[in-house]
Amino acid sequence: MDLQQIKQRFGIIGNSFGLNRAIDVAVQVAPTDLSVLITGESGTGKEVFPQIIHQSSARKHGSYIAVNCGAIPEGTIDSELFGHEKGAFTGALSDRKGYFEEANGGTIFLDEIGELPLNTQVRLLRVLEAGEFIKVGSSKVLKTDVRVVAATNVNMEKAIKEGKFREDLYYRLNSVPITIPPLRDRSDDIYLLFRKFANDFATRYRMPAIRLSEDAKEMLMRYRWPGNIRQLKNITEQISVIEQRREIDSESISKYLPYHSGDNLPAIIDNSSKPDADFSTEREILYKVLFDMKKDMNDLKKLVLDMMENGNISSHSEHAQIIQKLYQSEDGDFVRTGNNVQPMTYPPSVNDDEHESIQDTEEFVEESLSLADKEIELIKKALDKYNGRRKQAAVELGISERTLYRKIKEYQIER
């Protein structure tokens, strides 16, 4: 059969490259007895491909058994897969054949293989390697001729690293890998699937099929579809039953598309493992405090200067000394005139004929912007405040005592 015939026989909708490639690999591997591992997200339709493999193989006249490994309790899965003897455990009232014995000469599909317990994985590995198994409660080795096709939506490499899945079993199952693309990577197939489902539900519920406007169609194709084909089918059924209007616009369809952040969020980098993480954090906090203090001081100077020029502040006020410190230069160039504080007026220069009188209304001393200088200054002030007691100085600075020791040594501060 060619590709289109296979799609029609198994109800596959779509023409994306990834989908066609997966079907092609399934058909090519079918005549062999190689184990196949089918991977893909939940809802992508992985269960169809084992049927393609079985029906295209020489085993198509044998049994085909599909087993959901995640749906069987851990305590009974060995019995389900390999069978048990009478009296092997409480409730074992008679002998029972397992799936591997029943599927002898055919194909067994193990869905959600990543959920298989480790003890069962050992038994399965023996079946794959030697075609042998032992029933629960028996010592007799039985033979089976079974083609194993497995599927999972679990990241197997991660499961192996975490010790949840045996590496040797993974490579035995993964003789031929088939990857099913997610629906978001098959954007051209989304509308085709929607129309197929809409027509199916219209026939089932005996009502006209729903149609999409252009903006609704565009929204449908832009959506990420975390639940893949299964989610698209469910949403199509909901719209078909609930909506009264058969022409669906983007506003109507948006009510059925739940918000999904997906995996596109930025990753959070954890720097806690770095040995100097605490130091870098404390240093950043210190730098921020220093910059904030500098900005507040400049704003305060500008505010006081405006008040002085407008005559709204007196030198006899309780804050006069603070104001003098703000504007007094290193040479003490600061004067009083009457009751008001005024900056120094300098005489004109003999070489300056154009400007007879220049009043220096504000003199700023250039401040050092070096972060290291500010750190040294604050550390010295804290040590002076507590008479060299480093523990109390460290608390005052908001850093650890170990960090303070390191900074004293780094800047060679003598105390």
CSV table of C-alpha atoms in Angstrom, one decimal, residues 76-409:
chain,number,residue,atom,x,y,z
A,76,THR,CA,-0.4,-7.1,39.6
A,77,ILE,CA,1.4,-6.1,36.4
A,78,ASP,CA,3.8,-9.1,36.4
A,79,SER,CA,0.8,-11.4,36.6
A,80,GLU,CA,-1.0,-9.5,33.8
A,81,LEU,CA,2.0,-9.6,31.5
A,82,PHE,CA,3.5,-13.0,32.3
A,83,GLY,CA,0.6,-14.9,33.9
A,84,HIS,CA,0.6,-16.8,37.3
A,85,GLU,CA,0.2,-20.2,38.8
A,86,LYS,CA,-2.7,-21.3,41.0
A,87,GLY,CA,-2.0,-20.2,44.6
A,88,ALA,CA,0.9,-17.9,43.6
A,89,PHE,CA,-0.8,-15.2,45.7
A,90,THR,CA,-4.0,-14.4,47.5
A,91,GLY,CA,-6.8,-14.6,45.0
A,92,ALA,CA,-5.0,-16.7,42.5
A,93,LEU,CA,-7.7,-19.4,42.3
A,94,SER,CA,-6.5,-20.9,39.0
A,95,ASP,CA,-3.7,-20.7,36.4
A,96,ARG,CA,-3.8,-17.7,34.2
A,97,LYS,CA,-2.1,-16.9,30.9
A,98,GLY,CA,-0.3,-13.6,30.6
A,99,TYR,CA,-0.4,-11.2,27.7
A,100,PHE,CA,3.0,-12.5,26.4
A,101,GLU,CA,1.7,-16.0,26.3
A,102,GLU,CA,-1.6,-15.0,24.6
A,103,ALA,CA,0.2,-12.9,22.0
A,104,ASN,CA,2.5,-15.7,21.0
A,105,GLY,CA,3.1,-15.4,17.2
A,106,GLY,CA,1.6,-11.9,17.2
A,107,THR,CA,2.4,-8.4,18.3
A,108,ILE,CA,2.1,-6.8,21.8
A,109,PHE,CA,1.9,-3.0,22.2
A,110,LEU,CA,3.2,-1.7,25.5
A,111,ASP,CA,1.8,1.8,25.9
A,112,GLU,CA,3.3,4.1,28.6
A,113,ILE,CA,6.3,1.9,28.9
A,114,GLY,CA,8.0,4.6,31.0
A,115,GLU,CA,5.6,3.7,33.9
A,116,LEU,CA,6.8,0.1,34.1
A,117,PRO,CA,8.2,-0.9,37.5
A,118,LEU,CA,11.9,-1.7,37.7
A,119,ASN,CA,11.3,-5.4,38.7
A,120,THR,CA,9.0,-5.8,35.7
A,121,GLN,CA,11.6,-4.2,33.4
A,122,VAL,CA,14.0,-7.0,34.3
A,123,ARG,CA,11.5,-9.6,33.2
A,124,LEU,CA,10.7,-7.7,30.0
A,125,LEU,CA,14.4,-7.5,29.2
A,126,ARG,CA,14.7,-11.3,29.3
A,127,VAL,CA,11.8,-11.7,26.9
A,128,LEU,CA,13.4,-9.3,24.5
A,129,GLU,CA,16.8,-11.0,24.7
A,130,ALA,CA,15.9,-14.7,24.9
A,131,GLY,CA,12.1,-14.9,24.2
A,132,GLU,CA,11.7,-16.5,27.7
A,133,PHE,CA,9.6,-15.7,30.7
A,134,ILE,CA,8.5,-17.3,33.9
A,135,LYS,CA,5.0,-17.1,35.3
A,136,VAL,CA,4.5,-15.6,38.8
A,137,GLY,CA,4.7,-18.5,41.3
A,138,SER,CA,6.3,-20.9,38.8
A,139,SER,CA,9.8,-22.1,38.2
A,140,LYS,CA,9.2,-23.3,34.7
A,141,VAL,CA,10.7,-21.3,31.8
A,142,LEU,CA,8.2,-20.7,29.0
A,143,LYS,CA,9.0,-19.6,25.4
A,144,THR,CA,7.2,-17.0,23.4
A,145,ASP,CA,7.6,-15.5,19.9
A,146,VAL,CA,6.2,-12.0,20.2
A,147,ARG,CA,7.0,-8.7,18.4
A,148,VAL,CA,7.2,-5.9,21.0
A,149,VAL,CA,6.2,-2.3,20.1
A,150,ALA,CA,6.4,0.2,22.9
A,151,ALA,CA,5.4,3.8,23.2
A,152,THR,CA,6.0,6.6,25.8
A,153,ASN,CA,5.6,10.3,26.3
A,154,VAL,CA,8.3,10.3,28.9
A,155,ASN,CA,11.8,11.7,28.3
A,156,MET,CA,13.6,8.4,28.5
A,157,GLU,CA,17.1,9.8,28.8
A,158,LYS,CA,16.0,11.8,31.8
A,159,ALA,CA,14.2,8.7,33.3
A,160,ILE,CA,17.5,6.7,32.9
A,161,LYS,CA,19.5,9.4,34.7
A,162,GLU,CA,17.0,9.4,37.5
A,163,GLY,CA,17.2,5.6,37.9
A,164,LYS,CA,13.6,5.1,36.9
A,165,PHE,CA,14.2,3.2,33.7
A,166,ARG,CA,16.9,0.6,32.8
A,167,GLU,CA,19.4,1.8,30.2
A,168,ASP,CA,19.9,-1.7,28.7
A,169,LEU,CA,16.1,-2.2,28.3
A,170,TYR,CA,15.9,1.2,26.6
A,171,TYR,CA,18.4,0.2,24.0
A,172,ARG,CA,16.7,-3.1,23.4
A,173,LEU,CA,13.3,-1.4,22.9
A,174,ASN,CA,14.8,1.4,20.8
A,175,SER,CA,16.1,-0.7,18.0
A,176,VAL,CA,14.0,1.4,15.6
A,177,PRO,CA,12.8,4.8,17.0
A,178,ILE,CA,9.7,6.5,15.6
A,179,THR,CA,8.9,10.1,16.7
A,180,ILE,CA,5.4,11.5,16.3
A,181,PRO,CA,5.5,15.3,15.9
A,182,PRO,CA,3.2,17.4,18.1
A,183,LEU,CA,0.2,19.1,16.6
A,184,ARG,CA,1.8,22.6,16.9
A,185,ASP,CA,4.5,21.4,14.4
A,186,ARG,CA,1.8,20.4,12.0
A,187,SER,CA,0.1,23.7,11.6
A,188,ASP,CA,-1.2,22.9,8.1
A,189,ASP,CA,-2.9,19.8,9.4
A,190,ILE,CA,-4.8,21.5,12.2
A,191,TYR,CA,-7.7,22.8,10.1
A,192,LEU,CA,-7.9,19.5,8.2
A,193,LEU,CA,-8.4,17.7,11.5
A,194,PHE,CA,-10.9,20.2,12.7
A,195,ARG,CA,-13.1,19.8,9.6
A,196,LYS,CA,-12.9,16.0,10.0
A,197,PHE,CA,-14.0,16.1,13.6
A,198,ALA,CA,-16.7,18.7,12.9
A,199,ASN,CA,-18.2,16.5,10.2
A,200,ASP,CA,-18.0,13.4,12.4
A,201,PHE,CA,-19.8,15.1,15.3
A,202,ALA,CA,-22.4,16.6,12.9
A,203,THR,CA,-23.3,13.1,11.8
A,204,ARG,CA,-23.3,11.7,15.3
A,205,TYR,CA,-25.5,14.5,16.8
A,206,ARG,CA,-27.6,15.0,13.6
A,207,MET,CA,-26.9,18.7,13.2
A,208,PRO,CA,-25.2,21.0,10.7
A,209,ALA,CA,-21.4,21.0,10.8
A,210,ILE,CA,-19.7,24.0,12.4
A,211,ARG,CA,-17.6,26.3,10.2
A,212,LEU,CA,-14.9,28.7,11.1
A,213,SER,CA,-14.4,32.3,10.1
A,214,GLU,CA,-11.0,33.4,8.8
A,215,ASP,CA,-9.9,35.0,12.1
A,216,ALA,CA,-11.1,31.9,14.0
A,217,LYS,CA,-9.2,29.6,11.6
A,218,GLU,CA,-6.0,31.7,12.2
A,219,MET,CA,-6.5,31.6,15.9
A,220,LEU,CA,-6.9,27.8,15.8
A,221,MET,CA,-3.6,27.4,13.8
A,222,ARG,CA,-1.7,29.8,16.1
A,223,TYR,CA,-2.7,28.0,19.3
A,224,ARG,CA,0.0,25.7,20.9
A,225,TRP,CA,-2.3,22.7,21.5
A,226,PRO,CA,-0.6,21.2,24.6
A,227,GLY,CA,-3.1,18.3,24.4
A,228,ASN,CA,-2.4,17.8,20.7
A,229,ILE,CA,-5.0,15.9,18.6
A,230,ARG,CA,-7.0,14.7,21.6
A,231,GLN,CA,-7.5,18.3,22.8
A,232,LEU,CA,-8.5,19.5,19.3
A,233,LYS,CA,-11.1,16.7,19.1
A,234,ASN,CA,-12.6,17.5,22.5
A,235,ILE,CA,-12.8,21.2,21.8
A,236,THR,CA,-14.4,20.5,18.4
A,237,GLU,CA,-17.0,18.4,20.1
A,238,GLN,CA,-17.7,21.0,22.7
A,239,ILE,CA,-18.2,23.7,20.1
A,240,SER,CA,-20.4,21.4,18.0
A,241,VAL,CA,-22.8,20.7,20.9
A,242,ILE,CA,-22.8,24.0,22.8
A,243,GLU,CA,-22.7,26.8,20.2
A,244,GLN,CA,-26.1,27.6,18.6
A,245,ARG,CA,-24.5,29.5,15.6
A,246,ARG,CA,-22.8,27.3,13.1
A,247,GLU,CA,-20.4,30.0,12.0
A,248,ILE,CA,-17.8,30.3,14.7
A,249,ASP,CA,-15.7,33.5,15.0
A,250,SER,CA,-12.5,34.1,16.9
A,251,GLU,CA,-14.3,35.6,19.9
A,252,SER,CA,-16.4,32.5,20.3
A,253,ILE,CA,-13.6,30.0,19.8
A,254,SER,CA,-11.3,31.8,22.2
A,255,LYS,CA,-13.6,30.8,25.1
A,256,TYR,CA,-12.7,27.1,24.4
A,257,LEU,CA,-9.0,27.6,24.2
A,258,PRO,CA,-7.5,27.6,27.7
A,259,TYR,CA,-4.5,29.7,28.3
A,260,HIS,CA,-1.3,27.6,28.2
A,261,SER,CA,2.1,29.1,29.1
A,262,GLY,CA,3.9,26.1,27.5
A,263,ASP,CA,7.6,25.7,27.8
A,264,ASN,CA,8.5,29.2,26.6
A,265,LEU,CA,8.9,30.8,29.9
A,266,PRO,CA,12.4,32.0,30.8
A,267,ALA,CA,14.4,29.7,32.8
A,268,ILE,CA,15.4,30.6,36.4
A,269,ILE,CA,19.1,30.3,36.9
A,270,ASP,CA,20.1,29.1,40.3
A,271,ASN,CA,23.4,30.7,41.4
A,272,SER,CA,23.2,29.3,44.9
A,273,SER,CA,25.8,26.7,44.2
A,274,LYS,CA,28.5,29.3,43.5
A,275,PRO,CA,30.9,29.6,46.4
A,276,ASP,CA,30.9,33.4,46.4
A,277,ALA,CA,27.1,33.8,45.8
A,278,ASP,CA,26.5,35.3,49.2
A,279,PHE,CA,29.4,37.8,48.7
A,280,SER,CA,28.2,39.0,45.3
A,281,THR,CA,24.6,39.4,46.6
A,282,GLU,CA,25.8,41.5,49.6
A,283,ARG,CA,28.0,43.6,47.4
A,284,GLU,CA,25.2,44.4,45.0
A,285,ILE,CA,23.0,45.5,47.9
A,286,LEU,CA,25.8,47.7,49.2
A,287,TYR,CA,26.3,49.3,45.8
A,288,LYS,CA,22.6,50.0,45.4
A,289,VAL,CA,22.5,51.6,48.9
A,290,LEU,CA,25.4,53.8,47.9
A,291,PHE,CA,23.9,55.0,44.7
A,292,ASP,CA,20.6,55.7,46.4
A,293,MET,CA,22.3,57.7,49.1
A,294,LYS,CA,24.2,59.8,46.5
A,295,LYS,CA,21.0,60.5,44.6
A,296,ASP,CA,19.2,61.6,47.7
A,297,MET,CA,22.0,63.8,48.8
A,298,ASN,CA,22.1,65.6,45.4
A,299,ASP,CA,18.3,66.1,45.5
A,300,LEU,CA,18.6,67.5,49.0
A,301,LYS,CA,21.3,70.0,48.0
A,302,LYS,CA,19.1,71.3,45.1
A,303,LEU,CA,16.1,71.6,47.4
A,304,VAL,CA,18.0,73.6,50.1
A,305,LEU,CA,19.6,75.8,47.5
A,306,ASP,CA,16.2,76.8,46.2
A,307,MET,CA,15.0,77.6,49.7
A,308,MET,CA,18.1,79.7,50.4
A,309,GLU,CA,17.7,81.7,47.2
A,310,ASN,CA,14.1,82.4,48.0
A,311,GLY,CA,14.9,83.5,51.5
A,312,ASN,CA,12.8,80.8,53.1
A,313,ILE,CA,15.5,79.5,55.4
A,314,SER,CA,17.3,81.1,58.3
A,315,SER,CA,20.8,80.6,59.6
A,316,HIS,CA,19.4,80.5,63.2
A,317,SER,CA,17.1,77.6,62.4
A,318,GLU,CA,17.8,74.2,64.1
A,319,HIS,CA,19.1,72.8,60.8
A,320,ALA,CA,21.6,75.6,60.1
A,321,GLN,CA,24.6,73.5,60.9
A,322,ILE,CA,23.5,70.8,58.5
A,323,ILE,CA,23.0,73.3,55.8
A,324,GLN,CA,26.4,74.8,56.4
A,325,LYS,CA,28.0,71.4,56.0
A,326,LEU,CA,26.2,70.8,52.7
A,327,TYR,CA,27.5,74.0,51.1
A,328,GLN,CA,30.8,74.7,52.9
A,329,SER,CA,33.8,73.9,50.7
A,330,GLU,CA,37.0,72.4,51.9
A,331,ASP,CA,38.5,75.9,52.2
A,332,GLY,CA,35.6,77.2,54.3
A,333,ASP,CA,34.2,79.5,51.7
A,334,PHE,CA,30.9,80.2,53.3
A,335,VAL,CA,29.5,83.6,54.6
A,336,ARG,CA,26.5,85.0,56.5
A,337,THR,CA,24.7,88.1,55.5
A,338,GLY,CA,22.2,89.3,58.1
A,339,ASN,CA,20.1,86.4,59.2
A,340,ASN,CA,20.3,84.5,56.0
A,341,VAL,CA,22.9,82.1,54.8
A,342,GLN,CA,24.5,83.2,51.6
A,343,PRO,CA,27.2,81.7,49.4
A,344,MET,CA,30.6,83.5,49.0
A,345,THR,CA,30.8,86.3,46.4
A,346,TYR,CA,34.2,86.4,44.8
A,347,PRO,CA,35.8,89.6,43.4
A,348,PRO,CA,36.2,89.9,39.7
A,349,SER,CA,39.5,88.7,38.2
A,350,VAL,CA,41.9,91.3,36.9
A,351,ASN,CA,42.1,89.4,33.6
A,352,ASP,CA,38.4,89.2,33.2
A,353,ASP,CA,37.1,92.4,31.7
A,354,GLU,CA,33.9,90.9,30.2
A,355,HIS,CA,32.5,89.7,33.6
A,356,GLU,CA,32.8,92.4,36.2
A,357,SER,CA,31.0,90.5,38.9
A,358,ILE,CA,30.4,86.8,39.1
A,359,GLN,CA,28.6,85.3,42.0
A,360,ASP,CA,29.4,81.7,42.8
A,361,THR,CA,25.9,80.6,43.8
A,362,GLU,CA,26.9,76.9,44.4
A,363,GLU,CA,30.2,75.1,44.5
A,364,PHE,CA,30.2,71.4,44.2
A,365,VAL,CA,33.2,69.3,45.1
A,366,GLU,CA,33.8,66.6,42.6
A,367,GLU,CA,32.9,63.3,44.3
A,368,SER,CA,34.6,60.0,43.7
A,369,LEU,CA,32.4,57.6,41.9
A,370,SER,CA,34.6,54.6,42.6
A,371,LEU,CA,32.7,51.9,44.2
A,372,ALA,CA,35.8,50.6,45.9
A,373,ASP,CA,36.4,54.0,47.5
A,374,LYS,CA,32.9,54.0,48.8
A,375,GLU,CA,33.2,50.6,50.2
A,376,ILE,CA,36.5,51.5,52.0
A,377,GLU,CA,34.9,54.7,53.4
A,378,LEU,CA,31.9,52.9,54.8
A,379,ILE,CA,34.0,50.1,56.3
A,380,LYS,CA,36.3,52.6,58.0
A,381,LYS,CA,33.3,54.5,59.4
A,382,ALA,CA,31.7,51.4,60.7
A,383,LEU,CA,35.0,50.2,62.3
A,384,ASP,CA,35.5,53.7,63.9
A,385,LYS,CA,32.0,53.7,65.2
A,386,TYR,CA,32.4,50.4,67.0
A,387,ASN,CA,36.1,51.0,68.0
A,388,GLY,CA,37.4,48.3,65.7
A,389,ARG,CA,34.9,45.6,66.8
A,390,ARG,CA,34.4,43.8,63.5
A,391,LYS,CA,31.4,41.7,64.4
A,392,GLN,CA,29.3,44.8,65.3
A,393,ALA,CA,30.7,46.7,62.3
A,394,ALA,CA,29.6,43.8,60.0
A,395,VAL,CA,26.1,43.9,61.4
A,396,GLU,CA,26.0,47.7,60.8
A,397,LEU,CA,27.1,47.3,57.2
A,398,GLY,CA,24.6,44.5,56.6
A,399,ILE,CA,27.1,41.9,55.6
A,400,SER,CA,28.5,38.8,57.1
A,401,GLU,CA,31.6,38.9,59.4
A,402,ARG,CA,33.5,36.6,57.0
A,403,THR,CA,32.8,39.0,54.1
A,404,LEU,CA,34.0,42.0,56.2
A,405,TYR,CA,37.3,40.1,57.0
A,406,ARG,CA,37.7,39.5,53.3
A,407,LYS,CA,37.1,43.2,52.4
A,408,ILE,CA,39.5,44.4,55.1
A,409,LYS,CA,42.2,42.1,53.7
